[in-house]
Amino acid sequence: MPLGTWLKAGTSATALVLALAGSATAATAPAGDSSAARAAAVTLRYDDSRAAGWEAAIAAGAASWNANVSNVRLVEAAPGTAAEIVIVATTGWPQATLGPVRPGRQVRVELGSQAVDQGYDKTRIAAHELGHSLGLPDTKPGPCSQLMSGSSAGTACTNATPNATERSRVQSAYATAIAALTPTGGRTLTDAP
C-alpha cells in the first residue's frame, strides 16, 4: 500500500478514536481536586426508585466507591431519566449483572432482603453489588477487608470500602474514555452463602 494511503487511513482512524472519546460521559472534577483522571471520569447513573428501604444503603455504597476511585462516578439518576444501573429490592438473595457497565448500557442489581434477614449489613451489600456493576467478581471465600468477599466474610462484617486491589481493578476498567465504549460482561452473580 502506498505511503499516502497509509497516512490517510491513520488520520481517519485517529479522527474516529478522538470522536468516540469525546462521546463518553464525563464528570466534572470535585472542587479542590486537580486530578486530570477525575476530570475524565465516566459518570454512571443509578436508579433506586424500585429499591424501597435501601435508599440510604445505596447512597452510602455509591459514596464509598466515589471516595475510593477517580475514573468512574456513581450518581443518582434524575426521575424519569435513563440509568446504567437499575436497582430493585427483592425478597431473595442479592445479585447483580457483572459489568463493567458503560454509559448508555444497562445492568441490574437486586438487593435481596433474605441476606438482611440473616443479619448481613445493608450498606456492605449495596457497595458489594455496585462493585459487580463496576466489573468485579466475587472473591469467595475471603476476609472482611475484601468488599467482594461478600457473604463469606460473615454477618459481623460491615466493611463497605473496596480494598486496594478492588480499587485498582475498577480504576483500570475505567482508565480511558475509549474503555467506556467497550461492552459489559453480562453474567448475573448471586451472592448467597
PDB file of C-alpha atoms in Angstrom, residues 27 30 33 38 41-44 46 58-76 130 134 160 162 167 170-171:
ATOM      1  CA  ALA A  27     -17.922  14.191  35.188  1.00  0.00           C
ATOM      2  CA  PRO A  30     -14.829  17.935  42.510  1.00  0.00           C
ATOM      3  CA  ASP A  33      -9.333  18.133  43.092  1.00  0.00           C
ATOM      4  CA  ARG A  38     -11.078  12.708  37.892  1.00  0.00           C
ATOM      5  CA  ALA A  41     -14.261  10.194  34.987  1.00  0.00           C
ATOM      6  CA  VAL A  42     -17.035   8.145  33.437  1.00  0.00           C
ATOM      7  CA  THR A  43     -20.374   9.036  35.040  1.00  0.00           C
ATOM      8  CA  LEU A  44     -22.793   6.178  35.662  1.00  0.00           C
ATOM      9  CA  TYR A  46     -28.204   4.533  39.153  1.00  0.00           C
ATOM     10  CA  ILE A  58     -27.336   2.556  48.151  1.00  0.00           C
ATOM     11  CA  ALA A  59     -26.289   6.179  48.648  1.00  0.00           C
ATOM     12  CA  ALA A  60     -23.647   5.108  51.183  1.00  0.00           C
ATOM     13  CA  GLY A  61     -22.375   2.338  48.877  1.00  0.00           C
ATOM     14  CA  ALA A  62     -22.133   4.745  45.933  1.00  0.00           C
ATOM     15  CA  ALA A  63     -20.385   7.316  48.162  1.00  0.00           C
ATOM     16  CA  SER A  64     -17.844   4.668  49.194  1.00  0.00           C
ATOM     17  CA  TRP A  65     -16.981   3.937  45.568  1.00  0.00           C
ATOM     18  CA  ASN A  66     -16.878   7.655  44.700  1.00  0.00           C
ATOM     19  CA  ALA A  67     -14.482   8.318  47.585  1.00  0.00           C
ATOM     20  CA  ASN A  68     -12.168   5.485  46.566  1.00  0.00           C
ATOM     21  CA  VAL A  69     -11.940   5.599  42.757  1.00  0.00           C
ATOM     22  CA  SER A  70     -11.460   8.518  40.408  1.00  0.00           C
ATOM     23  CA  ASN A  71     -12.120   7.082  36.935  1.00  0.00           C
ATOM     24  CA  VAL A  72     -15.834   6.487  37.468  1.00  0.00           C
ATOM     25  CA  ARG A  73     -18.559   8.388  39.358  1.00  0.00           C
ATOM     26  CA  LEU A  74     -21.850   6.919  40.554  1.00  0.00           C
ATOM     27  CA  VAL A  75     -24.711   9.422  40.677  1.00  0.00           C
ATOM     28  CA  GLU A  76     -28.403   9.017  41.332  1.00  0.00           C
ATOM     29  CA  LEU A 130     -22.330  -1.979  42.895  1.00  0.00           C
ATOM     30  CA  LEU A 134     -18.254  -1.921  38.016  1.00  0.00           C
ATOM     31  CA  ALA A 160     -18.300  -1.286  52.680  1.00  0.00           C
ATOM     32  CA  PRO A 162     -13.110  -1.526  48.477  1.00  0.00           C
ATOM     33  CA  ARG A 167      -9.926  -0.062  43.666  1.00  0.00           C
ATOM     34  CA  VAL A 170     -12.083  -0.578  38.830  1.00  0.00           C
ATOM     35  CA  GLN A 171      -9.596   2.197  38.029  1.00  0.00           C
TER      36      GLN A 171
END
